[in-house]
Tab-separated table of C-alpha atoms and ligand atoms in Angstrom:
chain	number	residue	atom	x	y	z
Q	9	MET	CA	-0.229	-0.356	-0.011
Q	10	ASP	CA	1.224	3.393	-1.123
Q	11	VAL	CA	1.028	5.677	1.723
Q	12	ASP	CA	4.396	7.351	1.019
Q	13	ALA	CA	4.968	11.200	1.596
Q	14	GLY	CA	8.021	12.422	-0.525
Q	15	GLY	CA	9.862	9.106	-0.393
Q	16	ARG	CA	9.472	8.658	3.722
Q	17	ARG	CA	6.527	6.833	5.383
Q	18	SER	CA	3.259	9.123	6.028
Q	19	ARG	CA	3.673	10.277	9.860
Q	20	VAL	CA	-0.058	10.062	11.655
Q	21	VAL	CA	-0.660	11.222	15.166
Q	22	LEU	CA	-3.100	8.818	16.593
Q	23	GLY	CA	-4.610	10.635	19.663
Q	24	VAL	CA	-6.964	9.177	22.150
Q	25	SER	CA	-9.447	10.705	24.550
Q	26	GLY	CA	-10.674	9.081	27.231
Q	27	GLY	CA	-14.005	6.962	26.248
Q	28	ILE	CA	-14.694	2.951	26.537
Q	29	ALA	CA	-14.085	2.559	22.716
Q	30	ALA	CA	-10.368	3.497	23.328
Q	31	TYR	CA	-9.975	-0.086	22.985
Q	32	LYS	CA	-10.873	-0.002	19.311
Q	33	ALA	CA	-8.049	2.449	18.536
Q	34	CYS	CA	-5.601	-0.274	19.002
Q	35	GLU	CA	-7.042	-1.991	15.835
Q	36	VAL	CA	-6.785	1.744	14.072
Q	37	LEU	CA	-3.243	1.623	15.187
Q	38	ARG	CA	-2.869	-1.698	13.610
Q	39	GLY	CA	-4.833	-0.710	10.566
Q	40	LEU	CA	-2.332	2.113	10.194
Q	41	THR	CA	0.989	0.522	10.566
Q	42	GLU	CA	-0.246	-2.441	8.634
Q	43	SER	CA	-0.233	0.093	5.608
Q	44	GLY	CA	2.874	1.533	6.269
Q	45	CYS	CA	2.134	4.243	8.064
Q	46	ASP	CA	4.730	5.727	11.203
Q	47	VAL	CA	2.198	6.020	13.911
Q	48	THR	CA	2.620	7.852	17.453
Q	49	VAL	CA	-0.081	7.418	19.708
Q	50	VAL	CA	-1.003	10.640	22.109
Q	51	PRO	CA	-3.608	9.166	24.794
Q	52	THR	CA	-4.953	11.681	27.299
Q	53	ALA	CA	-4.300	10.944	30.752
Q	54	ALA	CA	-8.128	9.645	31.130
Q	55	ALA	CA	-7.721	7.492	28.105
Q	56	LEU	CA	-5.040	5.761	29.845
Q	57	THR	CA	-7.590	4.903	32.559
Q	58	PHE	CA	-9.077	2.614	29.895
Q	59	VAL	CA	-5.790	1.403	27.745
Q	60	GLY	CA	-2.548	1.910	28.952
Q	61	SER	CA	0.836	3.108	27.814
Q	62	ALA	CA	2.366	-0.067	27.722
Q	63	THR	CA	-0.373	-1.322	24.942
Q	64	TRP	CA	0.199	1.754	22.713
Q	65	SER	CA	3.882	1.598	22.882
Q	66	ALA	CA	4.336	-1.650	22.006
Q	67	LEU	CA	1.899	-1.848	19.064
Q	68	SER	CA	3.446	1.522	17.621
Q	69	GLY	CA	6.943	0.719	18.424
Q	70	LYS	CA	7.428	4.390	19.894
Q	71	PRO	CA	7.408	5.868	23.451
Q	72	VAL	CA	4.020	7.214	24.377
Q	73	ALA	CA	3.574	10.773	26.001
Q	74	THR	CA	0.649	12.235	27.733
Q	75	ASP	CA	1.713	15.291	28.570
Q	76	VAL	CA	3.559	18.544	27.609
Q	77	TRP	CA	6.578	18.270	30.001
Q	78	GLN	CA	7.581	14.707	29.412
Q	79	ASP	CA	10.656	14.596	26.902
Q	80	ALA	CA	10.005	18.932	27.211
Q	81	HIS	CA	13.510	19.456	25.340
Q	82	ARG	CA	12.383	18.419	22.472
Q	83	VAL	CA	9.151	20.341	22.174
Q	84	PRO	CA	6.868	17.530	21.419
Q	85	HIS	CA	3.628	19.929	21.740
Q	86	VAL	CA	4.842	21.864	18.764
Q	87	ARG	CA	7.111	19.155	17.259
Q	88	LEU	CA	4.170	16.348	16.775
Q	89	GLY	CA	1.772	18.621	15.297
Q	90	GLN	CA	4.042	20.002	12.935
Q	91	GLU	CA	5.523	17.255	11.531
Q	92	ALA	CA	2.165	15.171	10.833
Q	93	ASP	CA	1.191	14.378	7.905
Q	94	VAL	CA	-2.714	13.082	9.109
Q	95	ILE	CA	-3.915	13.365	13.194
Q	96	VAL	CA	-6.963	11.088	13.827
Q	97	VAL	CA	-8.532	11.192	17.233
Q	98	ALA	CA	-10.650	8.083	17.932
Q	99	PRO	CA	-12.320	8.332	19.764
Q	100	ALA	CA	-12.959	11.719	20.441
Q	101	THR	CA	-15.033	12.448	23.361
Q	102	ALA	CA	-17.745	14.913	23.596
Q	103	ASP	CA	-14.995	17.047	25.803
Q	104	LEU	CA	-12.344	16.743	23.407
Q	105	LEU	CA	-14.294	17.558	20.822
Q	106	ALA	CA	-15.229	20.968	23.245
Q	107	ARG	CA	-11.726	21.721	23.784
Q	108	ALA	CA	-10.541	21.611	20.309
Q	109	THR	CA	-13.308	23.703	19.164
Q	110	HIS	CA	-12.388	26.514	21.737
Q	111	GLY	CA	-8.712	25.948	21.249
Q	112	ILE	CA	-8.069	25.071	24.996
Q	113	ALA	CA	-4.410	23.362	25.138
Q	114	ASP	CA	-4.047	21.908	28.376
Q	115	ASP	CA	-2.482	18.483	27.528
Q	116	LEU	CA	-0.219	17.104	24.655
Q	117	LEU	CA	-3.144	15.969	22.479
Q	118	THR	CA	-4.708	19.333	22.250
Q	119	ASN	CA	-1.639	21.032	22.315
Q	120	VAL	CA	-0.960	19.088	19.008
Q	121	LEU	CA	-4.309	19.742	17.670
Q	122	LEU	CA	-3.405	23.696	17.760
Q	123	THR	CA	-0.303	23.290	16.344
Q	124	ALA	CA	-0.970	21.205	13.350
Q	125	ARG	CA	-1.322	22.477	9.787
Q	126	CYS	CA	-2.168	19.146	8.105
Q	127	PRO	CA	-5.845	17.249	8.144
Q	128	VAL	CA	-7.319	16.320	11.264
Q	129	VAL	CA	-9.836	13.209	11.272
Q	130	LEU	CA	-11.955	13.398	14.617
Q	131	ALA	CA	-14.069	10.109	14.790
Q	132	PRO	CA	-16.521	10.667	18.012
Q	133	ALA	CA	-17.946	8.095	20.520
Q	134	MET	CA	-20.251	9.190	23.431
Q	135	HIS	CA	-23.327	8.668	24.356
Q	136	THR	CA	-26.750	9.122	22.226
Q	137	GLU	CA	-27.481	12.644	24.677
Q	138	MET	CA	-24.108	13.869	24.610
Q	139	TRP	CA	-23.577	13.881	20.481
Q	140	GLU	CA	-27.313	15.291	20.437
Q	141	HIS	CA	-26.524	18.114	23.230
Q	142	PRO	CA	-26.767	21.529	20.991
Q	143	ALA	CA	-22.846	22.450	22.665
Q	144	THR	CA	-22.066	19.520	20.743
Q	145	ARG	CA	-23.942	19.954	17.909
Q	146	ARG	CA	-22.248	23.421	17.535
Q	147	ASN	CA	-19.136	22.519	18.443
Q	148	VAL	CA	-19.406	19.800	15.518
Q	149	ALA	CA	-20.345	22.557	13.061
Q	150	LEU	CA	-17.559	24.804	14.044
Q	151	LEU	CA	-14.771	22.177	14.092
Q	152	ARG	CA	-16.253	21.241	10.132
Q	153	GLU	CA	-16.601	24.750	9.059
Q	154	ARG	CA	-12.779	24.943	10.071
Q	155	GLY	CA	-11.887	22.084	7.337
Q	156	MET	CA	-11.954	19.448	10.158
Q	157	ILE	CA	-13.164	15.767	9.453
Q	158	VAL	CA	-15.578	15.042	11.534
Q	159	LEU	CA	-16.909	11.619	11.239
Q	160	GLU	CA	-20.487	10.492	11.677
Q	161	PRO	CA	-20.568	8.031	14.997
Q	162	ASP	CA	-22.133	4.731	13.860
Q	163	SER	CA	-25.524	3.755	16.030
Q	164	GLY	CA	-25.962	0.778	17.825
Q	165	ARG	CA	-25.190	-0.820	21.269
Q	166	LEU	CA	-23.666	1.684	23.442
Q	167	THR	CA	-21.668	1.241	26.778
Q	168	GLY	CA	-24.671	0.042	29.124
Q	169	ALA	CA	-27.741	-1.619	27.878
Q	170	ASP	CA	-28.676	1.237	25.834
Q	171	SER	CA	-28.251	1.779	22.500
Q	172	GLY	CA	-28.306	4.897	19.661
Q	173	LYS	CA	-26.214	7.182	18.294
Q	174	GLY	CA	-22.961	7.339	19.307
Q	175	ARG	CA	-20.865	4.530	18.696
Q	176	LEU	CA	-17.430	5.209	17.713
Q	177	PRO	CA	-17.475	4.354	14.048
Q	178	GLN	CA	-16.175	1.167	12.362
Q	179	PRO	CA	-11.988	1.251	13.275
Q	180	ALA	CA	-11.650	-0.240	9.357
Q	181	ALA	CA	-13.671	3.076	8.047
Q	182	ILE	CA	-11.238	5.262	10.408
Q	183	VAL	CA	-8.167	4.024	8.757
Q	184	ALA	CA	-9.975	4.134	5.392
Q	185	ALA	CA	-10.699	7.694	5.892
Q	186	VAL	CA	-7.028	8.430	6.830
Q	187	LEU	CA	-5.351	6.665	3.994
Q	188	ASP	CA	-7.755	8.798	1.893
Q	189	ILE	CA	-6.208	11.639	2.669
Q	190	LEU	CA	-2.818	10.164	2.386
Q	191	ARG	CA	-3.476	8.408	-0.894
Q	192	ARG	CA	-5.121	11.916	-2.178
Q	193	GLU	CA	-3.302	14.357	-4.502
Q	194	PRO	CA	-2.966	17.864	-2.103
Q	195	THR	CA	-5.971	19.376	-3.530
Q	196	ASP	CA	-8.420	21.494	-1.451
Q	197	ASP	CA	-10.024	23.236	-4.217
Q	198	LEU	CA	-13.545	22.659	-2.786
Q	199	ARG	CA	-12.383	24.040	0.824
Q	200	GLY	CA	-15.284	25.222	2.794
Q	201	LEU	CA	-17.856	24.738	-0.128
Q	202	ARG	CA	-21.348	23.050	1.142
Q	203	ILE	CA	-22.153	20.638	-1.499
Q	204	ALA	CA	-25.832	18.734	-0.802
Q	205	ILE	CA	-26.030	15.550	-2.995
Q	206	SER	CA	-28.836	13.271	-4.145
Q	207	ALA	CA	-27.707	9.348	-4.459
Q	208	GLY	CA	-29.537	6.078	-5.007
Q	209	GLY	CA	-33.038	4.931	-6.356
Q	210	THR	CA	-36.241	6.014	-5.016
Q	211	ARG	CA	-39.309	3.898	-4.097
Q	212	GLU	CA	-42.405	4.685	-4.577
Q	213	ALA	CA	-45.766	2.915	-2.715
Q	214	TRP	CA	-47.970	0.853	-4.465
Q	215	ASP	CA	-49.752	-0.573	-1.284
Q	216	PRO	CA	-48.455	-1.648	2.151
Q	217	VAL	CA	-45.954	-4.277	1.223
Q	218	ARG	CA	-45.159	-3.536	-2.382
Q	219	PHE	CA	-43.306	-0.406	-4.168
Q	220	VAL	CA	-42.037	0.408	-7.476
Q	221	GLY	CA	-38.067	0.991	-7.712
Q	222	ASN	CA	-34.928	1.284	-9.832
Q	223	HIS	CA	-32.270	-0.326	-10.250
Q	224	SER	CA	-29.605	2.556	-8.798
Q	225	SER	CA	-26.904	1.448	-6.306
Q	226	GLY	CA	-26.028	4.783	-4.923
Q	227	ARG	CA	-22.023	4.106	-6.333
Q	228	GLN	CA	-21.866	7.150	-7.907
Q	229	GLY	CA	-23.276	9.483	-5.276
Q	230	VAL	CA	-21.402	8.030	-2.659
Q	231	GLU	CA	-18.102	8.439	-4.686
Q	232	LEU	CA	-19.059	11.977	-5.540
Q	233	ALA	CA	-19.539	12.426	-2.051
Q	234	ARG	CA	-16.320	11.022	-0.582
Q	235	THR	CA	-14.125	12.740	-3.426
Q	236	ALA	CA	-15.691	16.404	-2.064
Q	237	LEU	CA	-15.098	15.733	1.366
Q	238	ALA	CA	-11.707	14.414	0.752
Q	239	ARG	CA	-11.085	17.928	-1.472
Q	240	GLY	CA	-12.308	19.783	1.498
Q	241	ALA	CA	-15.994	20.614	1.119
Q	242	ILE	CA	-18.575	20.430	3.753
Q	243	VAL	CA	-20.991	17.585	2.303
Q	244	THR	CA	-24.599	16.209	2.980
Q	245	LEU	CA	-25.863	12.980	1.223
Q	246	VAL	CA	-29.148	12.931	0.451
Q	247	ALA	CA	-29.110	9.150	0.342
Q	248	ALA	CA	-32.175	7.236	-1.231
Q	249	HIS	CA	-32.162	3.263	-1.376
Q	250	MET	CA	-28.626	2.461	-1.830
Q	251	THR	CA	-26.264	-1.126	-2.238
Q	252	VAL	CA	-23.372	0.828	-0.859
Q	253	GLU	CA	-22.520	2.454	2.771
Q	254	PRO	CA	-22.488	6.153	2.579
Q	255	PRO	CA	-18.725	7.108	3.231
Q	256	ALA	CA	-18.019	8.567	6.987
Q	257	GLY	CA	-17.719	12.143	7.598
Q	258	VAL	CA	-20.410	13.136	5.159
Q	259	GLU	CA	-23.799	14.164	6.969
Q	260	VAL	CA	-26.248	11.416	5.367
Q	261	VAL	CA	-30.196	12.387	5.379
Q	262	ARG	CA	-32.159	9.174	4.614
Q	263	VAL	CA	-35.427	9.711	2.330
Q	264	SER	CA	-37.402	7.306	0.491
Q	265	SER	CA	-39.594	8.360	-2.052
Q	266	ALA	CA	-39.386	11.108	-4.742
Q	267	ALA	CA	-41.495	13.549	-2.665
Q	268	GLU	CA	-39.009	12.912	0.404
Q	269	LEU	CA	-35.934	13.596	-1.787
Q	270	GLN	CA	-37.634	16.505	-3.438
Q	271	GLN	CA	-38.340	18.074	0.597
Q	272	ALA	CA	-34.798	17.212	1.583
Q	273	MET	CA	-33.028	19.354	-1.500
Q	274	GLN	CA	-35.552	21.568	-1.503
Q	275	ASP	CA	-34.616	22.179	2.214
Q	276	ARG	CA	-30.260	22.071	1.809
Q	277	ALA	CA	-30.533	23.929	-1.455
Q	278	PRO	CA	-30.845	27.605	-0.514
Q	279	THR	CA	-27.704	27.165	2.005
Q	280	SER	CA	-25.611	25.456	-0.250
Q	281	ASP	CA	-23.110	26.213	-3.019
Q	282	VAL	CA	-23.392	22.922	-4.995
Q	283	VAL	CA	-26.076	20.969	-5.337
Q	284	VAL	CA	-25.705	17.438	-7.292
Q	285	MET	CA	-28.643	15.391	-8.566
Q	286	ALA	CA	-27.413	11.850	-9.061
Q	287	ALA	CA	-30.178	10.308	-7.598
Q	288	ALA	CA	-32.391	7.814	-9.865
Q	289	VAL	CA	-35.776	9.651	-8.843
Q	290	ALA	CA	-38.904	8.176	-9.973
Q	291	ASP	CA	-40.632	9.960	-13.166
Q	292	PHE	CA	-44.039	8.072	-12.200
Q	293	ARG	CA	-45.479	6.538	-9.158
Q	294	PRO	CA	-48.737	4.478	-8.363
Q	295	VAL	CA	-51.561	6.241	-6.311
Q	296	PRO	CA	-51.354	3.855	-3.627
Q	297	GLU	CA	-53.761	1.621	-1.935
Q	298	SER	CA	-53.965	1.827	1.973
Q	299	THR	CA	-54.506	-1.853	1.855
Q	300	LYS	CA	-52.751	-4.490	0.436
Q	301	VAL	CA	-53.765	-5.501	-3.493
Q	302	LYS	CA	-55.460	-8.821	-3.388
Q	303	LYS	CA	-55.423	-11.308	-5.903
Q	304	ASP	CA	-58.467	-13.554	-6.964
Q	305	ASP	CA	-59.285	-17.014	-8.099
Q	306	THR	CA	-59.865	-15.822	-11.811
Q	307	GLY	CA	-56.175	-15.257	-12.395
Q	308	ALA	CA	-56.822	-11.832	-13.771
Q	309	GLY	CA	-53.796	-9.687	-13.627
Q	310	VAL	CA	-54.143	-5.589	-12.476
Q	311	THR	CA	-53.379	-2.554	-13.720
Q	312	LEU	CA	-51.474	-0.191	-12.298
Q	313	ASP	CA	-52.225	3.322	-12.418
Q	314	LEU	CA	-49.032	5.674	-12.759
Q	315	GLU	CA	-48.911	9.502	-12.060
Q	316	ARG	CA	-46.054	11.733	-12.677
Q	317	THR	CA	-44.011	12.950	-10.024
Q	318	ALA	CA	-42.476	16.474	-9.731
Q	319	ASP	CA	-38.787	17.179	-11.621
Q	320	VAL	CA	-36.730	17.942	-8.589
Q	321	LEU	CA	-33.720	18.700	-10.800
Q	322	ALA	CA	-35.623	21.229	-12.847
Q	323	GLY	CA	-37.571	22.562	-9.800
Q	324	LEU	CA	-34.356	23.537	-7.897
Q	325	VAL	CA	-33.363	25.142	-10.963
Q	326	ALA	CA	-36.205	27.117	-10.857
Q	327	ALA	CA	-36.239	27.810	-7.033
Q	328	ARG	CA	-32.792	29.255	-7.477
Q	329	SER	CA	-32.123	32.908	-6.978
Q	330	GLY	CA	-29.414	34.372	-9.388
Q	331	SER	CA	-26.055	31.323	-9.911
Q	332	ALA	CA	-26.283	30.493	-6.404
Q	333	PRO	CA	-26.271	27.329	-6.052
Q	334	PHE	CA	-24.181	25.723	-8.432
Q	335	ILE	CA	-26.213	22.852	-10.090
Q	336	VAL	CA	-25.442	19.722	-11.615
Q	337	GLY	CA	-27.529	17.337	-13.008
Q	338	PHE	CA	-27.151	13.701	-14.800
Q	339	ALA	CA	-28.811	12.124	-17.356
Q	340	ALA	CA	-29.192	8.440	-18.159
Q	341	GLU	CA	-29.898	7.895	-21.840
Q	342	THR	CA	-29.780	4.730	-24.079
Q	343	ALA	CA	-28.701	5.537	-27.607
Q	344	THR	CA	-27.505	3.912	-30.527
Q	345	ASP	CA	-24.632	5.949	-31.256
Q	346	ALA	CA	-22.436	9.042	-29.524
Q	347	ALA	CA	-24.035	11.693	-31.463
Q	348	GLU	CA	-27.391	10.432	-30.485
Q	349	LEU	CA	-26.291	10.049	-27.122
Q	350	LEU	CA	-24.902	14.148	-27.222
Q	351	ALA	CA	-27.696	15.295	-28.912
Q	352	LEU	CA	-30.214	13.781	-25.897
Q	353	GLY	CA	-27.922	14.973	-23.394
Q	354	ARG	CA	-28.043	18.509	-24.828
Q	355	ALA	CA	-31.977	18.433	-25.098
Q	356	LYS	CA	-32.046	17.640	-21.706
Q	357	LEU	CA	-29.531	19.976	-20.464
Q	358	MET	CA	-32.068	22.855	-22.369
Q	359	ARG	CA	-34.916	21.647	-20.335
Q	360	LYS	CA	-33.194	21.006	-16.966
Q	361	GLY	CA	-31.557	24.244	-17.192
Q	362	CYS	CA	-29.033	23.159	-14.912
Q	363	ASP	CA	-25.025	24.412	-15.146
Q	364	LEU	CA	-23.514	21.128	-15.899
Q	365	LEU	CA	-25.002	17.620	-16.980
Q	366	VAL	CA	-23.121	14.468	-16.589
Q	367	VAL	CA	-24.615	12.148	-19.751
Q	368	ASN	CA	-24.180	8.078	-18.954
Q	369	ASP	CA	-25.416	5.973	-21.857
Q	370	VAL	CA	-27.197	3.278	-19.476
Q	371	GLY	CA	-27.877	0.846	-22.494
Q	372	ALA	CA	-24.625	0.319	-23.854
Q	373	ASP	CA	-23.071	-1.150	-20.529
Q	374	GLU	CA	-24.339	-2.328	-16.842
Q	375	VAL	CA	-23.653	1.729	-15.538
Q	376	PHE	CA	-26.470	0.883	-12.311
Q	377	GLY	CA	-23.803	-0.849	-9.774
Q	378	SER	CA	-20.977	-1.226	-12.089
Q	379	PRO	CA	-17.912	0.201	-10.019
Q	380	ASP	CA	-16.853	2.033	-13.470
Q	381	ASN	CA	-18.964	4.559	-15.853
Q	382	ALA	CA	-17.817	6.796	-19.070
Q	383	VAL	CA	-19.365	9.749	-19.263
Q	384	VAL	CA	-19.737	12.594	-21.242
Q	385	ILE	CA	-19.839	16.636	-19.130
Q	386	LEU	CA	-22.096	19.042	-20.750
Q	387	GLY	CA	-21.765	22.439	-19.772
Q	388	ALA	CA	-24.709	25.567	-19.951
Q	389	ASP	CA	-21.624	27.228	-21.484
Q	390	GLY	CA	-21.644	25.125	-24.634
Q	391	SER	CA	-18.799	23.129	-23.445
Q	392	GLN	CA	-18.428	19.422	-23.676
Q	393	ALA	CA	-15.667	17.070	-21.780
Q	394	GLU	CA	-15.379	13.286	-22.319
Q	395	LEU	CA	-14.340	11.318	-19.515
Q	396	PRO	CA	-13.374	7.662	-20.410
Q	397	ARG	CA	-13.918	4.730	-18.686
Q	398	GLN	CA	-12.377	4.624	-15.212
Q	399	GLY	CA	-13.549	3.571	-11.778
Q	400	LYS	CA	-16.338	5.893	-10.236
Q	401	ALA	CA	-14.255	7.619	-7.504
Q	402	GLY	CA	-12.105	9.065	-11.027
Q	403	ILE	CA	-15.502	9.875	-12.613
Q	404	ALA	CA	-16.300	11.852	-9.362
Q	405	ASP	CA	-13.294	13.499	-9.277
Q	406	GLY	CA	-13.286	14.834	-13.182
Q	407	ILE	CA	-17.178	16.209	-12.144
Q	408	TRP	CA	-15.496	18.300	-9.400
Q	409	ASP	CA	-12.546	19.313	-11.603
Q	410	ALA	CA	-15.350	20.619	-13.920
Q	411	VAL	CA	-17.129	22.497	-10.893
Q	412	ALA	CA	-14.222	23.640	-9.720
Q	413	ALA	CA	-13.005	25.534	-12.716
Q	414	ARG	CA	-16.597	26.987	-13.181
Q	415	LEU	CA	-16.784	28.155	-9.639
Q	416	ARG	CA	-13.477	29.882	-9.936
Q	417	GLY	CA	-14.025	31.380	-13.458
X	522	CTP	N1	-34.276	13.936	-11.873
X	522	CTP	C1	-35.349	14.254	-11.154
X	522	CTP	N2	-36.936	14.475	-10.991
X	522	CTP	C2	-36.935	13.280	-11.391
X	522	CTP	C3	-36.625	12.540	-12.413
X	522	CTP	C4	-35.132	12.828	-12.427
X	522	CTP	O1	-34.537	15.580	-10.466
X	522	CTP	N3	-38.318	13.393	-11.390
X	522	CTP	C5	-32.893	14.150	-11.888
X	522	CTP	C6	-32.162	12.738	-11.889
X	522	CTP	O2	-31.583	13.107	-10.986
X	522	CTP	C7	-31.183	13.569	-12.835
X	522	CTP	C8	-31.798	14.065	-14.141
X	522	CTP	O3	-33.024	14.470	-13.075
X	522	CTP	O4	-29.966	14.300	-12.300
X	522	CTP	C9	-32.092	13.548	-15.289
X	522	CTP	O5	-32.751	12.392	-15.391
X	522	CTP	P1	-33.277	11.062	-16.184
X	522	CTP	O6	-33.775	9.830	-15.693
X	522	CTP	O7	-32.048	11.030	-17.074
X	522	CTP	O8	-34.108	12.021	-17.265
X	522	CTP	P2	-35.692	12.415	-16.853
X	522	CTP	O9	-35.669	13.710	-16.545
X	522	CTP	O10	-36.296	11.430	-15.971
X	522	CTP	O11	-35.811	12.244	-18.293
X	522	CTP	P3	-36.660	10.916	-19.300
X	522	CTP	O12	-36.870	10.049	-18.297
X	522	CTP	O13	-37.434	11.485	-20.223
X	522	CTP	O14	-34.953	10.829	-19.751
């Protein structure tokens, strides 16, 4: 695995604050060292009551310091932060988030966070009440605004008998978030931009047990979210039904039907700099039955009456004031050749009125659920750029290149 930083091993500081999930940080440490990272562990004093320094130094192969007075002649509180390529704190308690937000530097870890100029990933773990408290919500929002990546905690069983949101994200997801940062080209051209992305396929209820849906996996939208986050954006993923997991570090809003997706996007568009409609939204929905549709003994079929849904993308374009937010649409087309694909794409771009339209040929290849794709990006300015077949992460980066160039221009 290549996580070199200019010919040397990437330097990662793993901060551990005092929560029961501290033991899971051992797995994060393992994952990072096995990926070739040079990891220095900086536990808080409270963290050492959960997992002792012998464990950290044995697993990292390095001495472990907690306070700024240890090895003071080497000025660790400044050096560690300055020299790190990435800092990751797992678990980050509510207290640690609060201290990081307010620039309090009363131990080695918070000093390191204050001197750091590299990307910082915070993996929170706490009880649901603490995560949902307005103080924590505000702290997380401020940290994200400053460019720190605050991962969303998982939901599930907490320390006691209770369960809810607040579990430490999976160690593998934390390691992946760090490695994503180390592998990427150092570009932060979307830094601070608020981006709302819809992804996945909507489901329209027919009766209490059945729905009309589509094949969308959500994969392209998830890659757009992951790459935007890596380029510095603050990302909201409005996730309809997906077969892939959303990336850690983005706000996820779950929706099911076209109407719910429309509401979620309408709510977010006015405060977004960029909106991307990557979701496969139903164009038609059944008029729902309140009770289960039964078959009879005659063997007769049923006729499903479908009514039109709203065009979410066109609605977002119509509702914006001036040129904000910048709006990107997708087009799923079945064309017999490249010329027809482009003609269909141009006509759709005109109809929808968005700034960029990413055109897929869904007939030629299996785009839905496939790990790769080839697209043409059409601009309202008449531009046209082809992205050759590649992974959906590469396609996502190509789309962000086009967006960033337009926003700069
Ligand atoms: N879209 C939308 N609301 C809908 C249907 C589609 O916002 N009810 C969005 C999609 O998210 C996509 C774009 O419109 O960004 C184009 O979707 P596509 O399925 O290609 O086109 P349609 O508008 O459905 O037109 P048609 O099916 O006639 O090609």
